[in-house]
Coordinates of C-alpha atoms in Angstrom, one line a residue:
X1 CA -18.2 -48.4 -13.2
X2 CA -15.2 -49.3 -10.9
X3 CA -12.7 -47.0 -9.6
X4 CA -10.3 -48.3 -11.9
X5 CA -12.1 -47.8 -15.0
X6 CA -13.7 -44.2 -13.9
X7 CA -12.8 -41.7 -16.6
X8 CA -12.2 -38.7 -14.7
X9 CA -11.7 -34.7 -15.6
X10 CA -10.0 -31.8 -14.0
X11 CA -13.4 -30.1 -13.0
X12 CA -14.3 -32.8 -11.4
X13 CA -10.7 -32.7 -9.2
X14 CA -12.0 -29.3 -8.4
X15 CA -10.4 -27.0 -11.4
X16 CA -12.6 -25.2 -13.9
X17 CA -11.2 -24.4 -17.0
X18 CA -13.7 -22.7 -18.5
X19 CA -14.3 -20.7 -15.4
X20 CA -10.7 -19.0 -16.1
X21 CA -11.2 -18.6 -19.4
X22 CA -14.0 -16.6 -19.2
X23 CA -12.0 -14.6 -16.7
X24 CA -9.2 -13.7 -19.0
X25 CA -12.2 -12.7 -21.1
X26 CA -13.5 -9.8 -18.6
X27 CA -10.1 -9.2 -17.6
X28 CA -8.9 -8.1 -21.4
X29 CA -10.8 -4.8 -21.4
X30 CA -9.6 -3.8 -17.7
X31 CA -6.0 -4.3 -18.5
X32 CA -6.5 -2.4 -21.8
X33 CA -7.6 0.5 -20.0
X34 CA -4.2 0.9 -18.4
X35 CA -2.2 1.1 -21.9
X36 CA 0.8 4.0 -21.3
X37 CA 3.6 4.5 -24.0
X38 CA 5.7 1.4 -23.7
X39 CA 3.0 -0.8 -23.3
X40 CA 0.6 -1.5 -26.0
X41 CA 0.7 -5.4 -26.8
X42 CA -2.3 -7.5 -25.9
X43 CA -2.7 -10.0 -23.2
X44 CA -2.8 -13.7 -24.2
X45 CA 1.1 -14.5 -25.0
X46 CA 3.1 -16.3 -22.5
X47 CA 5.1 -13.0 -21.1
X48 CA 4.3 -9.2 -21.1
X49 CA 6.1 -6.4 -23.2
X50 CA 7.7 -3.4 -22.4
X51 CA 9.4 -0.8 -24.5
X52 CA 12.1 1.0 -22.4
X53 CA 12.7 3.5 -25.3
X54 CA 9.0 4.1 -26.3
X55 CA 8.5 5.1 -22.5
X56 CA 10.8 7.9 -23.2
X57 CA 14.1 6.3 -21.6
X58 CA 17.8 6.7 -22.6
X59 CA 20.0 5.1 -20.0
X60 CA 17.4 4.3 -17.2
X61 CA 17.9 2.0 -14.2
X62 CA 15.3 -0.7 -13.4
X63 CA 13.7 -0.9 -9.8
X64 CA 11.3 -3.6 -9.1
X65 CA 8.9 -4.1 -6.4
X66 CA 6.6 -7.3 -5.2
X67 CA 4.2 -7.2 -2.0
X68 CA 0.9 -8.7 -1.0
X69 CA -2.1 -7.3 0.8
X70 CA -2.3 -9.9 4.2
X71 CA -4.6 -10.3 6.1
X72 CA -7.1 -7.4 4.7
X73 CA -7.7 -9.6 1.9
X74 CA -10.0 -11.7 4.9
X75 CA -11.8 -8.2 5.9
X76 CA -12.7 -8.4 2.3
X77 CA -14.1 -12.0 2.3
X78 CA -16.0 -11.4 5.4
X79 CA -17.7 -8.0 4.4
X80 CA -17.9 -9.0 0.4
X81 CA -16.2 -6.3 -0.6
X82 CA -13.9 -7.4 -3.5
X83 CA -13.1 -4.6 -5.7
X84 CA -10.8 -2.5 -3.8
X85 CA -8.1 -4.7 -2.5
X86 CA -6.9 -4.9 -6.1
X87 CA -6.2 -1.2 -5.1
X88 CA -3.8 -1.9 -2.2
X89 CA -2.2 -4.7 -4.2
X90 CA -0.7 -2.0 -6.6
X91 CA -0.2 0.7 -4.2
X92 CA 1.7 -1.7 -1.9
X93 CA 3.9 -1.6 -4.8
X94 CA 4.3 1.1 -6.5
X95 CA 4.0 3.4 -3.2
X96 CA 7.7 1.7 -2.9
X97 CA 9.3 2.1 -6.2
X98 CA 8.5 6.3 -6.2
X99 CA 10.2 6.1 -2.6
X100 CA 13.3 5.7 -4.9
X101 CA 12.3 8.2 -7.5
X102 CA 11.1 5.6 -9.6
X103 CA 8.2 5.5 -12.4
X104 CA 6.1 2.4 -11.8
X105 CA 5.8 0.9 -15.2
X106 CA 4.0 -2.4 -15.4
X107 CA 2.6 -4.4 -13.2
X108 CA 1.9 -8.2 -12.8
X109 CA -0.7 -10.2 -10.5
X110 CA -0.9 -13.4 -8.9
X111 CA -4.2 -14.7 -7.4
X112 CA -4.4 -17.9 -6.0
X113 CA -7.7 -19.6 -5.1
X114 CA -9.5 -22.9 -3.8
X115 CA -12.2 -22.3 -6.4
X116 CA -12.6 -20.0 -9.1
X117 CA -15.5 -17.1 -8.6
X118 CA -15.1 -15.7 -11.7
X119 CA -17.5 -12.3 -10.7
X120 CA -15.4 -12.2 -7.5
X121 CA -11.9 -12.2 -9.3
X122 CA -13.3 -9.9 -11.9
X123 CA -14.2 -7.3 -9.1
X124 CA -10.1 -7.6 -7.8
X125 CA -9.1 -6.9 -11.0
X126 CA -10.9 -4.3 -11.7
X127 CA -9.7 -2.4 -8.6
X128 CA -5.8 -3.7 -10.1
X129 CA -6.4 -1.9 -13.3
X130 CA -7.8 0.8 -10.8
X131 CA -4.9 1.3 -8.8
X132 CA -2.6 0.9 -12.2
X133 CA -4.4 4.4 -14.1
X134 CA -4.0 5.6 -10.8
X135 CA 0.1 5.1 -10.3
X136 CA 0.2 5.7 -14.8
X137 CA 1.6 1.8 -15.1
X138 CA 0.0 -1.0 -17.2
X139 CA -1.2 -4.2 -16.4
X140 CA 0.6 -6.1 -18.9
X141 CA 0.1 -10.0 -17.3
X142 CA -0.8 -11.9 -14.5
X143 CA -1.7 -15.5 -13.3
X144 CA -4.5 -16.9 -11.6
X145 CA -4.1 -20.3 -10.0
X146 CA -7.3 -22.0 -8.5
X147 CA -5.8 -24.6 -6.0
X148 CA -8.5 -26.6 -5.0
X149 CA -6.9 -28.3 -1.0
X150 CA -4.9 -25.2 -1.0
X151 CA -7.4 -22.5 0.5
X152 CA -10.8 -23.0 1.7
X153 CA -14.2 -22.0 1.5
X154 CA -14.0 -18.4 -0.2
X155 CA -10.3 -17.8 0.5
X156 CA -7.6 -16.5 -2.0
X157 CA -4.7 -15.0 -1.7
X158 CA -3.0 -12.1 -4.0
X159 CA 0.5 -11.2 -5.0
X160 CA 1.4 -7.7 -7.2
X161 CA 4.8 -7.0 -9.1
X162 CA 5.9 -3.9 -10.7
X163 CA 8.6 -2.4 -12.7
X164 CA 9.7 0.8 -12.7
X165 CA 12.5 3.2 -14.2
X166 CA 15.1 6.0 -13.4
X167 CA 17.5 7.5 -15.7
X168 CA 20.7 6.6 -14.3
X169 CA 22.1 8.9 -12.0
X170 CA 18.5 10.2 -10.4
X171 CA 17.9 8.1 -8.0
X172 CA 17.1 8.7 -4.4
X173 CA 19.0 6.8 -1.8
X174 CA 18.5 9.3 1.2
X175 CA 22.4 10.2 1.0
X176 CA 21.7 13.9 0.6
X177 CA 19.2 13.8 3.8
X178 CA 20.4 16.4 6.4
X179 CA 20.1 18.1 9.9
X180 CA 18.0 21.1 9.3
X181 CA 15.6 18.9 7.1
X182 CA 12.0 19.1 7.3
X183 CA 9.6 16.1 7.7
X184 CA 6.3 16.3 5.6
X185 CA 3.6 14.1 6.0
X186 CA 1.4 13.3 3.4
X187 CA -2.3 12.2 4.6
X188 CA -3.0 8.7 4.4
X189 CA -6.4 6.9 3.6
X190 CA -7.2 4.7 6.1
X191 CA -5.7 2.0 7.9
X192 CA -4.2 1.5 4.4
X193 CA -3.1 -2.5 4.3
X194 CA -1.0 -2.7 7.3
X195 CA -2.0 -4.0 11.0
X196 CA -4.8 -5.9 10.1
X197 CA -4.2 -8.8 12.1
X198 CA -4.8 -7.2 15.1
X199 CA -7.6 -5.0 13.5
X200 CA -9.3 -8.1 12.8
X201 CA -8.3 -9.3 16.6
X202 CA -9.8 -6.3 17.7
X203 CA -13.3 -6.6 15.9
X204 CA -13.4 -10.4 16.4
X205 CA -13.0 -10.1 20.1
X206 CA -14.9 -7.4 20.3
X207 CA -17.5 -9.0 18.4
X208 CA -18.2 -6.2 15.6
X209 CA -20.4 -6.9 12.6
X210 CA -18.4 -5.8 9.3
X211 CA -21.6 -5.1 7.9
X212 CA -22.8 -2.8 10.5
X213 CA -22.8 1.3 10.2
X214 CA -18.9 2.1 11.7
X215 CA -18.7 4.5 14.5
X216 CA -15.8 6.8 13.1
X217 CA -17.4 7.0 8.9
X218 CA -20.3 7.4 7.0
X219 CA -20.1 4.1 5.3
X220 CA -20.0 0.4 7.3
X221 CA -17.5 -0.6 9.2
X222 CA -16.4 -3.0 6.4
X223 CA -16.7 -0.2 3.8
X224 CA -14.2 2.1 6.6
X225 CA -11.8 -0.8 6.5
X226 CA -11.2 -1.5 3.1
X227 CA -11.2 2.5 2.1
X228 CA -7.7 1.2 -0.5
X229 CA -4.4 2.4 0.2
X230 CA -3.3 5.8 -1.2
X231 CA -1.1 5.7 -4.4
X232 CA 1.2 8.6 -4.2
X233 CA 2.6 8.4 -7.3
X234 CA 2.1 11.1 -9.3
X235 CA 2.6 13.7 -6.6
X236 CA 5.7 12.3 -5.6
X237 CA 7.0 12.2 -9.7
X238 CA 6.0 16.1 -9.5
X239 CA 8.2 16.7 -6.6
X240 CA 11.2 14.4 -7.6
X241 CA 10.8 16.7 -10.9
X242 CA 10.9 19.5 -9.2
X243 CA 14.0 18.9 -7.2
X244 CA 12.2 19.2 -4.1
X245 CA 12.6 15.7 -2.4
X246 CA 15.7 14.3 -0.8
X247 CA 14.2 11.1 0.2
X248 CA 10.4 9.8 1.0
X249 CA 9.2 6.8 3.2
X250 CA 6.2 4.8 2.7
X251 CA 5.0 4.2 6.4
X252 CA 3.7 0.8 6.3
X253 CA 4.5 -2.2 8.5
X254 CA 6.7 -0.7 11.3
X255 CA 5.1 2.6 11.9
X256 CA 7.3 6.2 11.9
X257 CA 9.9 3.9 13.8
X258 CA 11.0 1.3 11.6
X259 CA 10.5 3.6 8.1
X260 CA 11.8 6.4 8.3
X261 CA 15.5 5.6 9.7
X262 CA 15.6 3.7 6.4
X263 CA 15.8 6.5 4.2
X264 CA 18.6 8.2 6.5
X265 CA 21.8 8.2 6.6
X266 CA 24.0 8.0 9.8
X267 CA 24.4 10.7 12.2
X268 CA 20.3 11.3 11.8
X269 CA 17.4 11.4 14.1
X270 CA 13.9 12.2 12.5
X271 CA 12.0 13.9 15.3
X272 CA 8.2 13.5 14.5
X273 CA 5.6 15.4 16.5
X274 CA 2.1 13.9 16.7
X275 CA 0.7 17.5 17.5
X276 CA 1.3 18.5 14.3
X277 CA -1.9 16.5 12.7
X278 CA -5.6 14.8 14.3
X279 CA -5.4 11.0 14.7
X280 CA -8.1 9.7 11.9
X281 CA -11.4 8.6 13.1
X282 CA -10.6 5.1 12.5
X283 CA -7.0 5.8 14.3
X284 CA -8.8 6.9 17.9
X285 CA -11.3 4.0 17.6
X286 CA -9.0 1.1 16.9
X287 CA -6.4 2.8 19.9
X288 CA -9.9 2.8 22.5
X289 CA -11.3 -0.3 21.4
X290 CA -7.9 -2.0 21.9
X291 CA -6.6 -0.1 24.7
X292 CA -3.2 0.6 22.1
X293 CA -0.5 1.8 23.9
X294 CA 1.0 5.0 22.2
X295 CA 4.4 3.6 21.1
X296 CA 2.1 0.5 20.2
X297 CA 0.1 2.9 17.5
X298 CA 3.2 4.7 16.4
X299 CA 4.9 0.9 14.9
X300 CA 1.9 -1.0 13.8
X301 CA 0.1 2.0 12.0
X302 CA 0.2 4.7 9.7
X303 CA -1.8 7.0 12.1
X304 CA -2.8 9.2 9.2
X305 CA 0.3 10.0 7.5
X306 CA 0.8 7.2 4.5
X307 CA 3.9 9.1 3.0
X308 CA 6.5 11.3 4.4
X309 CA 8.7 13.1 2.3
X310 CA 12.0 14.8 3.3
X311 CA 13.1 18.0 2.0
X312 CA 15.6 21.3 2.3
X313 CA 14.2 24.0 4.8
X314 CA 14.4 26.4 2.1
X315 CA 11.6 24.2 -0.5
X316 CA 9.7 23.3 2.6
X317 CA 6.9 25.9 1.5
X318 CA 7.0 24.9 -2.2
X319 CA 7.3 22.0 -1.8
X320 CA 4.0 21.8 0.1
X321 CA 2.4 23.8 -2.0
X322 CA 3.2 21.3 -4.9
X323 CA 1.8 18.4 -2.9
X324 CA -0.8 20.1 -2.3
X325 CA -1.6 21.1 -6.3
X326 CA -1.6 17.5 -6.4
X327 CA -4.6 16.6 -4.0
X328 CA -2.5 15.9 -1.6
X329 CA -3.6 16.9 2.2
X330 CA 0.2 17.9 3.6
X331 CA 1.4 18.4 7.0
X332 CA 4.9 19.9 8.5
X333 CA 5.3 16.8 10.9
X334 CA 8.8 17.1 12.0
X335 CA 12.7 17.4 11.1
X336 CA 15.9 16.0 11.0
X337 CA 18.2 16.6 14.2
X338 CA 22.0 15.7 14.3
X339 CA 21.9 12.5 15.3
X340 CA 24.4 9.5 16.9
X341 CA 25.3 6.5 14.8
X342 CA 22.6 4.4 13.6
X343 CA 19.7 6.5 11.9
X344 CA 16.9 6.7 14.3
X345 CA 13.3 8.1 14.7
X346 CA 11.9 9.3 18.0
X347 CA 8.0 10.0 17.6
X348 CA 6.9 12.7 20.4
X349 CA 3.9 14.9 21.2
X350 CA 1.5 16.8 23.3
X351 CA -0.2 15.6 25.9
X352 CA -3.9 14.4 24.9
X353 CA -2.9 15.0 21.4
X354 CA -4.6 11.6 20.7
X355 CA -7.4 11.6 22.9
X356 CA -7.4 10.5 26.6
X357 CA -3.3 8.9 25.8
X358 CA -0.8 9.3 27.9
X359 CA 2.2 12.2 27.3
X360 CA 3.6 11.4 23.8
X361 CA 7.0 13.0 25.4
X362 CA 7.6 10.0 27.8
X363 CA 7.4 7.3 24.8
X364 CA 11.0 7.6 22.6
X365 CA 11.0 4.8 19.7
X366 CA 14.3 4.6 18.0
X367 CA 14.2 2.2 14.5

């Protein structure tokens, strides 16, 4: 048959339609399993559904989020671990609507792919609807694109989006935040999804199988680097309940530096001391294996703290306590000193606070 009379199909362009429908089908149950008040409808139509008033809102103020996972996503393809990135995907999210005081509420993914593993995208989504009982949001939608030309090999790419709600009035915009505050740091999990382009730098150059026992965990070191972010959530909720928080920040790209200050007002400097906590196992090896400066560590990493939550001097107690009621492992990292102008964070310590580094008190980052 001649070019010109070849009948030809969309499989055979590299698109498998039956492929994704048999992923919506092991998708429904997983997304069902993240039903909340407000959210009850099936998936299938053309948009999701959410019921402001069945949540339990009267006047509430929407705050929405969207974020990715990066470059993680290739530790994942490399080590063949697929079913907890769908973790970091929502945390990445919802991890920055409760900085606000907001409820997550729904959630929405995007994956994109050259060719449709439907086991593989079945694993992701799993860890979504994981991360979405965890944060109390449903999955109520989602698309998955499979681009052949667009990615290669086993590549694909993920994109989350969440909704969440305030009642008008309760918001936190860090206005309140004063000298005299105290800084607490909530423990982190990992690496969480941040700085993994030079992770990956690091193990590439260094030559490090992913598959290998790690030198800092009990699992691989593929297994150590995808340990999903933390969803603080629910603690955070407790504490906004409680009146305890005047502002959090989710320490992601940029370090202490670059987050904090944004949850400040003018006239602040948040003064963090690295003595006050042990640099994670997985902390001290990527800082020897890479030779990472300290102010280097401080703005690419979380360095164990994934959450830090500002707060009067007078709750500093309870509200540790509640954190801690919570699961959460809490730590008195700093304060809030009179400051000039722009907000600013200067991250100091003890000498050999982080191993064999040099004295934390010479290195002053201001975000």
């Amino acid at each position: 048959m001649s070019a010109q009379n070849k009948s030809y199909t969309y499989k055979q362009a590299g698109v498998d339609i039956d492929a994704g429908e048999a992923l919506v089908d092991n998708i429904k149950p997983l997304a069902a399993s993240t039903r909340r008040p407000g959210a009850d409808a099936d998936l299938g139509g053309f948009g999701g559904l959410f019921d402001l008033k069945a949540a339990g809102f009267s006047d509430p103020i929407l705050v929405a989020a969207n974020d990715g996972v990066g470059t993680k996503l290739k530790v994942a393809i490399d080590a063949g671990i697929h079913d907890t990135v769908g973790i970091d995907l929502v945390a990445m999210c919802v991890n920055d609507l409760v900085v606000q005081g907001a409820e997550p509420l729904l959630f929405l993914d995007y994956m994109a792919t050259g060719h449709l593993d439907v086991a593989q995208m079945t694993d992701v989504v799993a860890g979504i609807a994981e991360g979405c009982r965890q944060a109390g949001c449903a999955l109520i939608g989602g698309e998955t694109a499979e681009m052949p030309g667009m990615y290669q090999g086993a590549d694909y790419d993920l994109a989350g989006f969440s909704v969440g709600a305030a009642e008008r009035g309760t918001l936190l915009d860090g206005s309140t935040v004063a000298e005299g505050d105290v800084l607490l740091g909530l423990a982190s999990n990992g690496t969480h999804s941040n700085g993994y382009s030079l992770i990956r730098r690091i193990v590439a150059d260094k030559g490090y199988d992913y598959a290998a026992p790690s030198n800092f965990g009990d699992g691989t070191l593929g297994e150590e680097l995808l340990a999903p972010t933390r969803i603080y959530v629910k603690s955070c909720l407790a504490a906004v309940k409680a009146g305890y928080a005047k502002a959090f920040s989710h320490i992601t790209g940029g370090g202490f530096l670059e987050n904090i200050p944004r949850v400040m007002p003018k006239g602040t400097l948040a003064e963090v001391d690295t003595g006050t906590w042990a640099l994670p196992g997985v902390f001290d090896w990527l800082r020897q294996e890479g030779n990472i400066e300290a102010g280097e560590m401080a703005r690419t990493f979380n360095c164990g703290i994934g959450m830090v939550v500002v707060v009067a001097a007078e709750n500093a107690d309870a509200a540790k306590a509640l954190f801690e009621e919570h699961g959460e492992t809490v730590y008195t990292v700093g304060q809030i000193t009179k400051g000039d102008g722009k907000p600013k964070c200067r991250v100091t310590g003890k000498a050999g606070t982080w191993g064999s580094q040099d004295d934390w008190c010479a290195i002053t980052g201001e975000g």
